[in-house]
PDB file of N, CA, C and O in Angstrom:
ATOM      1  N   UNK R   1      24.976  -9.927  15.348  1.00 70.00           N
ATOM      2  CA  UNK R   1      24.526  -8.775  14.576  1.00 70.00           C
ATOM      3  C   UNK R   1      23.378  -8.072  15.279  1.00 70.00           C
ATOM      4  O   UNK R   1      23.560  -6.890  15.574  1.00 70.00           O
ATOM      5  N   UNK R   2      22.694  -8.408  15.460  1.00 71.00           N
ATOM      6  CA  UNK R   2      20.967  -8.139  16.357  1.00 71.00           C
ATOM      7  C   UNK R   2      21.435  -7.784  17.838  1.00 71.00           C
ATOM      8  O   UNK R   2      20.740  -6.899  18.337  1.00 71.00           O
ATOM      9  N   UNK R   3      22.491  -8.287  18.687  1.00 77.00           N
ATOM     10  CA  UNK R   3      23.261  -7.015  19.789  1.00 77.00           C
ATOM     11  C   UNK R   3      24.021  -6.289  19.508  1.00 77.00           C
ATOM     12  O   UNK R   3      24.614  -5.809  20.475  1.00 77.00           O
ATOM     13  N   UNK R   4      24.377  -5.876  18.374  1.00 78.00           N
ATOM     14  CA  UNK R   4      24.858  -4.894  18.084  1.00 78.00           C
ATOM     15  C   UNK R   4      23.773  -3.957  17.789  1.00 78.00           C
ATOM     16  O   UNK R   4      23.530  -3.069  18.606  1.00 78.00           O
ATOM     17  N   UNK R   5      23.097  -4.059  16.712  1.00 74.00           N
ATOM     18  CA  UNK R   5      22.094  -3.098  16.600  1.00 74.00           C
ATOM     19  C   UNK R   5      21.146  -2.827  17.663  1.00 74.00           C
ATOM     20  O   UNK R   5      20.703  -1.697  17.871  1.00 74.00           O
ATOM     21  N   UNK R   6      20.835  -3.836  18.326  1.00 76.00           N
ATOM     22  CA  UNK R   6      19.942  -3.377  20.476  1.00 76.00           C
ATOM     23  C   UNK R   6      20.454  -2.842  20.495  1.00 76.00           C
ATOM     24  O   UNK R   6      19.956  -1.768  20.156  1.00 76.00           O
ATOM     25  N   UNK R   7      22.169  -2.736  20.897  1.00 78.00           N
ATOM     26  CA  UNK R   7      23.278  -2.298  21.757  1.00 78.00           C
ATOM     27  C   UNK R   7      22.779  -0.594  21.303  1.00 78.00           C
ATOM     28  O   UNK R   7      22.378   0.209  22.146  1.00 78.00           O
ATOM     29  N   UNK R   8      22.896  -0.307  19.961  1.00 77.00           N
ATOM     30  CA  UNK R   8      22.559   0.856  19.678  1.00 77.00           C
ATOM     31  C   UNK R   8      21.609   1.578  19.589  1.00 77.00           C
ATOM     32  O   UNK R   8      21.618   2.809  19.558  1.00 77.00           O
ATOM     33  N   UNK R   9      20.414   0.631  19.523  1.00 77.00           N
ATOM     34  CA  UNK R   9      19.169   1.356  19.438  1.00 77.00           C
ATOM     35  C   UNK R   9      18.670   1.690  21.095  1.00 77.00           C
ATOM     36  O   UNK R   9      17.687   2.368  21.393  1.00 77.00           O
ATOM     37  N   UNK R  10      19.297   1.252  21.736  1.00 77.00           N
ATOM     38  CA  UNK R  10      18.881   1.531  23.335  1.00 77.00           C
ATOM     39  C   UNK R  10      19.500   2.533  23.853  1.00 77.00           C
ATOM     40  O   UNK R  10      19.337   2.852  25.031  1.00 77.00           O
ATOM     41  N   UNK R  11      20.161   3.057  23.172  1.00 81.00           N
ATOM     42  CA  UNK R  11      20.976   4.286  23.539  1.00 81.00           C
ATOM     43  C   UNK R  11      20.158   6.052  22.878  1.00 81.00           C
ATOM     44  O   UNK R  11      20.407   7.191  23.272  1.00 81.00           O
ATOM     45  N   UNK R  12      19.405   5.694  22.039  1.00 80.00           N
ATOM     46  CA  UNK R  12      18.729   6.409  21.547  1.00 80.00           C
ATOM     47  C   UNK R  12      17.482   6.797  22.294  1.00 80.00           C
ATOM     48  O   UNK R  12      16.807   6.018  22.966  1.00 80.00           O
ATOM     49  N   UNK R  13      17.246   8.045  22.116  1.00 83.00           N
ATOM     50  CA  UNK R  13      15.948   8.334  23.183  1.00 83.00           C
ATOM     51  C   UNK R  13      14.729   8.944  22.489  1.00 83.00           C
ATOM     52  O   UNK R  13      14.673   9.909  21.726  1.00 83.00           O
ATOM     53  N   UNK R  14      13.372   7.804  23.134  1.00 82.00           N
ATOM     54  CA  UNK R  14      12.277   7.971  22.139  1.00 82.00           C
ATOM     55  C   UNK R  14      12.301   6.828  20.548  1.00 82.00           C
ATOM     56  O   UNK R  14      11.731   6.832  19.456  1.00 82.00           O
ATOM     57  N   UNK R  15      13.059   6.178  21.081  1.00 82.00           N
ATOM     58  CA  UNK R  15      13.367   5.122  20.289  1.00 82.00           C
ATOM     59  C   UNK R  15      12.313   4.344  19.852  1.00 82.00           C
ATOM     60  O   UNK R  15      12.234   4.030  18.664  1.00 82.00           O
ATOM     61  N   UNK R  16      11.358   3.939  20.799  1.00 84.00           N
ATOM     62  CA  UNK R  16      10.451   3.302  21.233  1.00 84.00           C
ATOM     63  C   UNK R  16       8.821   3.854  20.280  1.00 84.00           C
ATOM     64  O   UNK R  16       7.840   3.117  20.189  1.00 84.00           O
ATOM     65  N   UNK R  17       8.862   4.611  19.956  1.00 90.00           N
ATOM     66  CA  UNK R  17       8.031   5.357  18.957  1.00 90.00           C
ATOM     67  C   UNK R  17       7.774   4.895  17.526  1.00 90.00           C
ATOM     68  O   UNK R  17       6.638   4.954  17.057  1.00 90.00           O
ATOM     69  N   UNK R  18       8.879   4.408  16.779  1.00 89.00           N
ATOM     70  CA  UNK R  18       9.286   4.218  15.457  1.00 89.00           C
ATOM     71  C   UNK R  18       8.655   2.444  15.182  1.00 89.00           C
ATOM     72  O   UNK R  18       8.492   2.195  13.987  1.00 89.00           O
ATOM     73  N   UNK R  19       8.443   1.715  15.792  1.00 88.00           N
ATOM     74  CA  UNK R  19       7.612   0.977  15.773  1.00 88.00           C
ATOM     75  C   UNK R  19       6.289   0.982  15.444  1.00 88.00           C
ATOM     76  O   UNK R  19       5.664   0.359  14.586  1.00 88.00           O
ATOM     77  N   UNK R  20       5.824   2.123  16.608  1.00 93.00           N
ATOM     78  CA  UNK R  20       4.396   2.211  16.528  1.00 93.00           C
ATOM     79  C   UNK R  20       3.620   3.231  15.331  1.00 93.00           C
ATOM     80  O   UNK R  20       2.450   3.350  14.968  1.00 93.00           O
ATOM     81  N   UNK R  21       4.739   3.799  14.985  1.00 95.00           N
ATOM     82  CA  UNK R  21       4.383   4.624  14.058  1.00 95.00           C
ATOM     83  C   UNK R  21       4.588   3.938  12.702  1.00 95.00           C
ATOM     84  O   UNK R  21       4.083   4.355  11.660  1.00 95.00           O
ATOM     85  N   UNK R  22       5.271   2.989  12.785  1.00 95.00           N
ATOM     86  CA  UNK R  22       5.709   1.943  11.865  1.00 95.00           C
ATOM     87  C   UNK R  22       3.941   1.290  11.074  1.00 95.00           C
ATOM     88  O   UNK R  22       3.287   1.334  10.033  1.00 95.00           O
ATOM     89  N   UNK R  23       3.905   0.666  12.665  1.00 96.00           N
ATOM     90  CA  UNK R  23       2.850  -0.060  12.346  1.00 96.00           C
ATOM     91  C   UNK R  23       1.357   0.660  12.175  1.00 96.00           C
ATOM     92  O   UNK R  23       0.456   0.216  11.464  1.00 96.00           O
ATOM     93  N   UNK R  24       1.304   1.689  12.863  1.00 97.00           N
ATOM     94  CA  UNK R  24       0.151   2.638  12.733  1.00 97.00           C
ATOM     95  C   UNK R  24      -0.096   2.971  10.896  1.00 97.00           C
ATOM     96  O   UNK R  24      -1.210   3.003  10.373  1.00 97.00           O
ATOM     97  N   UNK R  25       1.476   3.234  10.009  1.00 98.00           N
ATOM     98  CA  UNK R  25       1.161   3.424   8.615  1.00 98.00           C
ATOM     99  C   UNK R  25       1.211   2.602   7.761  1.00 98.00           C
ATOM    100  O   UNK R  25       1.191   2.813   6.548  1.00 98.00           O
ATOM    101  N   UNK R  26       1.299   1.338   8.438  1.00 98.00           N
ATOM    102  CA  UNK R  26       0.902   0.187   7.799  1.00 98.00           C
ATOM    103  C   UNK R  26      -0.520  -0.217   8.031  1.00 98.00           C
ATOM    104  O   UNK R  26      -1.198  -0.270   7.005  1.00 98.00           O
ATOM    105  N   UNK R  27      -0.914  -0.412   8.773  1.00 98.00           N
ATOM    106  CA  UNK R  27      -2.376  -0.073   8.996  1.00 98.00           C
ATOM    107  C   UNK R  27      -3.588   0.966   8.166  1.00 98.00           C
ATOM    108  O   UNK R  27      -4.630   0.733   7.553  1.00 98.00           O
ATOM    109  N   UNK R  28      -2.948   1.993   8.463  1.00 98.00           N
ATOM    110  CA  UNK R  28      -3.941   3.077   7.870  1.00 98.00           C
ATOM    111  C   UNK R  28      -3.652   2.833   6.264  1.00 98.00           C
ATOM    112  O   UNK R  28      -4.643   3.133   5.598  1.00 98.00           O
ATOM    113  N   UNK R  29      -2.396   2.302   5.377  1.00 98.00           N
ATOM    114  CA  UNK R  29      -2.616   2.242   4.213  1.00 98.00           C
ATOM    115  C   UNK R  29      -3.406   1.325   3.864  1.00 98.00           C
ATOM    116  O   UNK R  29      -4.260   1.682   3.052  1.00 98.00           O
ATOM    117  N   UNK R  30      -3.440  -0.204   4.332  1.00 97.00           N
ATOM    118  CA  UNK R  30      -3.975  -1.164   4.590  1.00 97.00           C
ATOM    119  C   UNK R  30      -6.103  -1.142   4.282  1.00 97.00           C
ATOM    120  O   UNK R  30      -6.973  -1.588   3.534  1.00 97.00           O
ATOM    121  N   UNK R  31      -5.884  -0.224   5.572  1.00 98.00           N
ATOM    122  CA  UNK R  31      -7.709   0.136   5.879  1.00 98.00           C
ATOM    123  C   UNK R  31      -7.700   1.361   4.325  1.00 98.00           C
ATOM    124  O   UNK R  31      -8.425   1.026   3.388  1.00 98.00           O
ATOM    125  N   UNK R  32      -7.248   2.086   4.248  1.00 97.00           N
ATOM    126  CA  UNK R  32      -7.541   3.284   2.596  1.00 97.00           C
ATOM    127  C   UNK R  32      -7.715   2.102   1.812  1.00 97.00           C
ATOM    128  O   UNK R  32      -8.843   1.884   1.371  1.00 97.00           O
ATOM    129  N   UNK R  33      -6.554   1.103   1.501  1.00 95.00           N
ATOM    130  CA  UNK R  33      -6.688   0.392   0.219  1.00 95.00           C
ATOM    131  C   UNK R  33      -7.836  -0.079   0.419  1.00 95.00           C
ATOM    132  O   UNK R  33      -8.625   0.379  -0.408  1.00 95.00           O
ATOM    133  N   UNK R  34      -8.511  -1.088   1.443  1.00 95.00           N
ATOM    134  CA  UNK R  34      -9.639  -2.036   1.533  1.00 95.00           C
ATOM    135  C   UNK R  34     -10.897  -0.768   1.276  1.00 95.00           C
ATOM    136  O   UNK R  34     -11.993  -1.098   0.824  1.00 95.00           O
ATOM    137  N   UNK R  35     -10.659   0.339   1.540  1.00 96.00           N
ATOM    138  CA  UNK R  35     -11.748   1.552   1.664  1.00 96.00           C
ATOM    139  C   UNK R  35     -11.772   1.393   0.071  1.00 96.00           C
ATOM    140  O   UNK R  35     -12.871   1.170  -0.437  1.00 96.00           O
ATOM    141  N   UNK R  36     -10.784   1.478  -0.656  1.00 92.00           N
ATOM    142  CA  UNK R  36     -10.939   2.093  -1.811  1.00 92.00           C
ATOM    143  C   UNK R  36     -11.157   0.904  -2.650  1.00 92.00           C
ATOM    144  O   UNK R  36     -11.344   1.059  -3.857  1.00 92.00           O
ATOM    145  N   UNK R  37     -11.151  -0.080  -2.207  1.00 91.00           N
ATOM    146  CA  UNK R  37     -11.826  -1.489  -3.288  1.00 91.00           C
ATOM    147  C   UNK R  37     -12.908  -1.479  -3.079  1.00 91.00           C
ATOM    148  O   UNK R  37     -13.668  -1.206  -4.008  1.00 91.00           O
ATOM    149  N   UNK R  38     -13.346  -1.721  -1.993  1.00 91.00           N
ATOM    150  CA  UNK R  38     -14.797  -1.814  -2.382  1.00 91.00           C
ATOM    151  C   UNK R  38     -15.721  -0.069  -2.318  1.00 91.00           C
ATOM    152  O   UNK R  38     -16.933   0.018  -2.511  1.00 91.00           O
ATOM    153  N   UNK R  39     -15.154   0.695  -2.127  1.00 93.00           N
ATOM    154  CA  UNK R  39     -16.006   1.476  -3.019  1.00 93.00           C
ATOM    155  C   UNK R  39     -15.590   2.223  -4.576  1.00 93.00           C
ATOM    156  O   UNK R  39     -15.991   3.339  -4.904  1.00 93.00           O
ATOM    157  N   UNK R  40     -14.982   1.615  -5.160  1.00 90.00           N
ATOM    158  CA  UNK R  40     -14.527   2.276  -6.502  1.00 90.00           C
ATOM    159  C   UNK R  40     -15.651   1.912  -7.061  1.00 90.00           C
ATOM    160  O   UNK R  40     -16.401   1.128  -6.479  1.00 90.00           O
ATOM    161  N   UNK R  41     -15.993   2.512  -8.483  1.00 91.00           N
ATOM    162  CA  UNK R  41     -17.016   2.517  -8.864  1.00 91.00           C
ATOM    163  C   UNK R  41     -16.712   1.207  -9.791  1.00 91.00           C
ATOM    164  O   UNK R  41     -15.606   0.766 -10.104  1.00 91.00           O
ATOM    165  N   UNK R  42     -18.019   0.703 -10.146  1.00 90.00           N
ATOM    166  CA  UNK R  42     -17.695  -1.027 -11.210  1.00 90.00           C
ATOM    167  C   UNK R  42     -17.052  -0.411 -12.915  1.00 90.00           C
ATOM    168  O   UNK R  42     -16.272  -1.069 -13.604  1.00 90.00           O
ATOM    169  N   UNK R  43     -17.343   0.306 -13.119  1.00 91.00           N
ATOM    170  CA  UNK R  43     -17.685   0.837 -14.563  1.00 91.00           C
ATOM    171  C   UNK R  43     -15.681   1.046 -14.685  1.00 91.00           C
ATOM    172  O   UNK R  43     -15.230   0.699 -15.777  1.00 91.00           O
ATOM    173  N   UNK R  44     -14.861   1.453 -13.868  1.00 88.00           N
ATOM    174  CA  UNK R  44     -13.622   2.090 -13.488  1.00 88.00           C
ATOM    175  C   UNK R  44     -13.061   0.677 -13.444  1.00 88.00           C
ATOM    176  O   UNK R  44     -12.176   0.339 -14.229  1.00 88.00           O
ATOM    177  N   UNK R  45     -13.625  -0.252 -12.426  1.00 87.00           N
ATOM    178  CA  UNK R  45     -12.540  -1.053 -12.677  1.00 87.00           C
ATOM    179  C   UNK R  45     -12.922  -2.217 -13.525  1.00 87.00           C
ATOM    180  O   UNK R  45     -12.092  -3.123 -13.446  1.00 87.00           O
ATOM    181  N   UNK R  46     -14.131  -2.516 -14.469  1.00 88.00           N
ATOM    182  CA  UNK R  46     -14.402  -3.045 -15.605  1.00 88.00           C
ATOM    183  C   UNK R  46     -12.963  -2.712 -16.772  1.00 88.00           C
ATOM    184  O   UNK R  46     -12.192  -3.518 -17.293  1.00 88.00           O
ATOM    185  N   UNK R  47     -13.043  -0.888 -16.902  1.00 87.00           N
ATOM    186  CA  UNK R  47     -12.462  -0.523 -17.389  1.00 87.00           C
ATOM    187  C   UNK R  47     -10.857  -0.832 -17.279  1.00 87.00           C
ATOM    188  O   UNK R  47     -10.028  -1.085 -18.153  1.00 87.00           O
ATOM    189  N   UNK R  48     -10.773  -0.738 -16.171  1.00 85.00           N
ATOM    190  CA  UNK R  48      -8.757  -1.522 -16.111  1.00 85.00           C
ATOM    191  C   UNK R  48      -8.819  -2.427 -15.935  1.00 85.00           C
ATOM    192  O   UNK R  48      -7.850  -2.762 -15.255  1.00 85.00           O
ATOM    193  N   UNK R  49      -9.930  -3.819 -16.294  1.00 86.00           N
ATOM    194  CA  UNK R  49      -9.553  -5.104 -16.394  1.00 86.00           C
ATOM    195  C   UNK R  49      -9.491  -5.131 -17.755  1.00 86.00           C
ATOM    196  O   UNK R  49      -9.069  -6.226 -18.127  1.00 86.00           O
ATOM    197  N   UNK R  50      -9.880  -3.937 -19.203  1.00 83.00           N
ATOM    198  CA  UNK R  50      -9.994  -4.760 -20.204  1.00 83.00           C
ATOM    199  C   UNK R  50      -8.662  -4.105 -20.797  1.00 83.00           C
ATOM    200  O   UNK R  50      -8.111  -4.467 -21.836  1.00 83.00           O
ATOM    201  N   UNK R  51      -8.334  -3.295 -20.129  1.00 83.00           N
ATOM    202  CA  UNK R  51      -6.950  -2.379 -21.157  1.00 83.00           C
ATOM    203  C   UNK R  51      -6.285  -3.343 -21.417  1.00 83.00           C
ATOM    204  O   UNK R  51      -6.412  -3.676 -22.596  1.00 83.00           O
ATOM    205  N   UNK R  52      -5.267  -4.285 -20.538  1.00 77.00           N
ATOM    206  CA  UNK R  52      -4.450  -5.481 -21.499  1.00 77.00           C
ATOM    207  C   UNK R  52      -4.996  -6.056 -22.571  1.00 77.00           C
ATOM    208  O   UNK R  52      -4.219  -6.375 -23.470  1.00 77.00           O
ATOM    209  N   UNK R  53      -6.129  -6.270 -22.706  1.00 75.00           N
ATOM    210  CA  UNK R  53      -6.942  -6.723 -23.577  1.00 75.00           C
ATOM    211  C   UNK R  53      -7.089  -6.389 -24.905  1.00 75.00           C
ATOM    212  O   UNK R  53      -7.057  -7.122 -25.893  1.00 75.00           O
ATOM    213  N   UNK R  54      -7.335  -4.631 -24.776  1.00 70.00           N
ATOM    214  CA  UNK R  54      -7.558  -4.245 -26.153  1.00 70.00           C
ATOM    215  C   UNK R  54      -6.083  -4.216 -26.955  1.00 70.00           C
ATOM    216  O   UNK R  54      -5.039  -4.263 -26.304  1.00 70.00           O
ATOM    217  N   UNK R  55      -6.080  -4.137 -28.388  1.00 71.00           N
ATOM    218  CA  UNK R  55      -4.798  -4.524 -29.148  1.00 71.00           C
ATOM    219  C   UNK R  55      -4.961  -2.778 -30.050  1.00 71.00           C
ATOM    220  O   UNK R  55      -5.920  -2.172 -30.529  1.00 71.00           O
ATOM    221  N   UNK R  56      -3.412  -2.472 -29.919  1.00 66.00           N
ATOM    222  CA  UNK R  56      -2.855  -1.335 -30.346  1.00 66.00           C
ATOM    223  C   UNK R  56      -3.713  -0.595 -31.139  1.00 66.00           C
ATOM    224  O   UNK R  56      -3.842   0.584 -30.810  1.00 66.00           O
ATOM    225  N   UNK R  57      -4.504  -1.096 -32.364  1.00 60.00           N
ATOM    226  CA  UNK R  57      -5.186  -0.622 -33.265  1.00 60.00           C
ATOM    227  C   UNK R  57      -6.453   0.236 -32.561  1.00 60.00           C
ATOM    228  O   UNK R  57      -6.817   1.203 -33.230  1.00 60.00           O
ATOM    229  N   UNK R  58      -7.286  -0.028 -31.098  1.00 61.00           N
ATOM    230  CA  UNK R  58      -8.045   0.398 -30.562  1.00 61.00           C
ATOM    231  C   UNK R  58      -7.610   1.513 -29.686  1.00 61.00           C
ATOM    232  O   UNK R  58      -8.412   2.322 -29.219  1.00 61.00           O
ATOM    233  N   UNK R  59      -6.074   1.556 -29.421  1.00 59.00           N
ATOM    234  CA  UNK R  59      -6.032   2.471 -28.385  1.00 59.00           C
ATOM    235  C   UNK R  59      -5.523   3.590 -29.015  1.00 59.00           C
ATOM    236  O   UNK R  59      -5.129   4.433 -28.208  1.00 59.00           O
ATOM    237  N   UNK R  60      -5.372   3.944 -30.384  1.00 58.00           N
ATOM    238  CA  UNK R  60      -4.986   4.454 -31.501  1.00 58.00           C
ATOM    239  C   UNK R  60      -6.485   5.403 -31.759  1.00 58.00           C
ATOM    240  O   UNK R  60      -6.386   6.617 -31.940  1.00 58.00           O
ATOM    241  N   UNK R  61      -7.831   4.730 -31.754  1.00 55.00           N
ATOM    242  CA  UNK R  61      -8.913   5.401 -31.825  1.00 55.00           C
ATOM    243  C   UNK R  61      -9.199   6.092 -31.079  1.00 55.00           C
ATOM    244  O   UNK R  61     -10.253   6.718 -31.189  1.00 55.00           O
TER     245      UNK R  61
END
């Protein structure tokens, strides 16, 4: 299965790109997420740890 798909992907030109671009936006989402944990504000994510928490009657107010 895996020389078949070489077989084809080597025939393609600029092939060689889709990797790195692969891994380049795995990366950069990676570094945003870690950006965006530790600077979210405490008060924000206090707040979405207690929502499971509160019971229907509160989210009604």
């Amino acid at each position: 299965m895996f020389k078949f798909v070489k077989g084809h992907m080597e025939t393609i030109a600029g092939v060689e790109i889709f990797p790195i671009i692969s891994l380049l936006i795995f990366f950069l989402f990676f570094v945003g997420l870690f950006w965006w944990v530790f600077t979210a504000k405490k008060d924000y994510i206090k707040n979405m740890e207690e929502i499971p928490l509160e019971s229907e009657k509160d989210q009604l107010l």
